[in-house]
Coordinates of C-alpha atoms in Angstrom, one line a residue:
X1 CA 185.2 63.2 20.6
X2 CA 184.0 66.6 19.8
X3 CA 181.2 68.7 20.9
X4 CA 179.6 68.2 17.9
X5 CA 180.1 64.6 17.4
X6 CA 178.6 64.3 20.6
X7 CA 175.7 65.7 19.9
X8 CA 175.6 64.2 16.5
X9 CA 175.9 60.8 18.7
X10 CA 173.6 61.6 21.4
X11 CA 170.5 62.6 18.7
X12 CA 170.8 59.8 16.6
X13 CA 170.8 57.6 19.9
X14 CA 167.2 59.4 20.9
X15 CA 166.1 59.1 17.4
X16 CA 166.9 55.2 16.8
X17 CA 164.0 52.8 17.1
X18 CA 165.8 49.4 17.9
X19 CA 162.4 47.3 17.4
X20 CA 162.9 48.3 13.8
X21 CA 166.6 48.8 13.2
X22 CA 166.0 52.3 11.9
X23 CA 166.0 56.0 13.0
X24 CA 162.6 57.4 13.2
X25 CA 161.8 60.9 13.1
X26 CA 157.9 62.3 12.9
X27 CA 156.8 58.4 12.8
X28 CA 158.8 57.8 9.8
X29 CA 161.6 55.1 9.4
X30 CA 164.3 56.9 7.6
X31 CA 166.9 55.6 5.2
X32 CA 169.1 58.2 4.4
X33 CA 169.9 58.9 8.3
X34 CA 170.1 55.1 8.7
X35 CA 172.6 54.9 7.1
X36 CA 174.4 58.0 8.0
X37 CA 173.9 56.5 12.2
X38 CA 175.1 53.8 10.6
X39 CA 178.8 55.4 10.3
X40 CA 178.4 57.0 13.8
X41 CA 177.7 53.1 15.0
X42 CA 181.1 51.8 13.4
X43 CA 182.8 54.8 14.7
X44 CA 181.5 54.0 17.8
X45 CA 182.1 50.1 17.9
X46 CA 178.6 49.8 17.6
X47 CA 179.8 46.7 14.4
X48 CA 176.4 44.8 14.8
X49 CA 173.7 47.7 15.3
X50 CA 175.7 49.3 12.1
X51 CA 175.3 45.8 10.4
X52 CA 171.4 45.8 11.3
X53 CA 170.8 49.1 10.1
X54 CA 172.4 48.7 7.1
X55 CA 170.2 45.6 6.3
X56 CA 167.7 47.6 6.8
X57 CA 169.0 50.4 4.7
X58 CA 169.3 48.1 2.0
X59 CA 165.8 46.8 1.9
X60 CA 164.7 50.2 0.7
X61 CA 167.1 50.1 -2.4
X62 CA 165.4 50.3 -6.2
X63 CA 166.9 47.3 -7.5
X64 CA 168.7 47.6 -10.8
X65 CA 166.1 46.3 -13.3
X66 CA 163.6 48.7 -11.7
X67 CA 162.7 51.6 -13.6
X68 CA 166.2 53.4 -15.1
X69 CA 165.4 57.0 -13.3
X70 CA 165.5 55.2 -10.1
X71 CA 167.3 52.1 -10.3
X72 CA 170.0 51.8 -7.4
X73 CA 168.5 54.8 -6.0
X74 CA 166.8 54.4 -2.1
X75 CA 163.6 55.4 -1.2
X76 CA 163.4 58.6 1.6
X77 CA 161.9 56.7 4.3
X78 CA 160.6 53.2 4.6
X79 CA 156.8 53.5 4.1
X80 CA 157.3 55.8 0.6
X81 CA 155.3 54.1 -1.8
X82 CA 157.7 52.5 -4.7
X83 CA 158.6 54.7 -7.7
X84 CA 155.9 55.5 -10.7
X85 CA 153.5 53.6 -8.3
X86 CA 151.4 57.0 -7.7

């Protein structure tokens, strides 16, 4: 493993909040980086935390019938209020 993928590895270990099954960062639950430490999980052999995560990832997803600008789109972080809602 490199220097970098180390580091990559040892921040998103600090950074993941396993009550939640996300990586927080500034007191939000983010889904973008989720899912990125997601990949480092699998890489790692980390199958079920990747699996959790992913879940959780997927939770945050616009469903398809939602509105078409943001359909199949994720939200930024898991408390973001849902699209057009503001």
């Amino acid at each position: 493993m490199s220097a970098l993928q180390r580091a990559l590895a040892d921040m998103h270990e600090q950074l993941w909040d396993d009550d939640r099954g996300m990586v927080r960062l500034y007191g939000l639950h983010l889904v973008r980086e989720t899912a990125l430490g997601a990949l480092l999980d699998l890489e790692s052999g980390r199958v079920e935390r990747a699996r959790r995560a992913l879940r959780e990832v997927l939770k945050h997803q616009y469903p398809m019938d939602a509105d078409p600008r943001w359909a199949g789109t994720f939200k930024t972080h898991a408390a973001q209020p849902d699209a057009g809602t503001l």
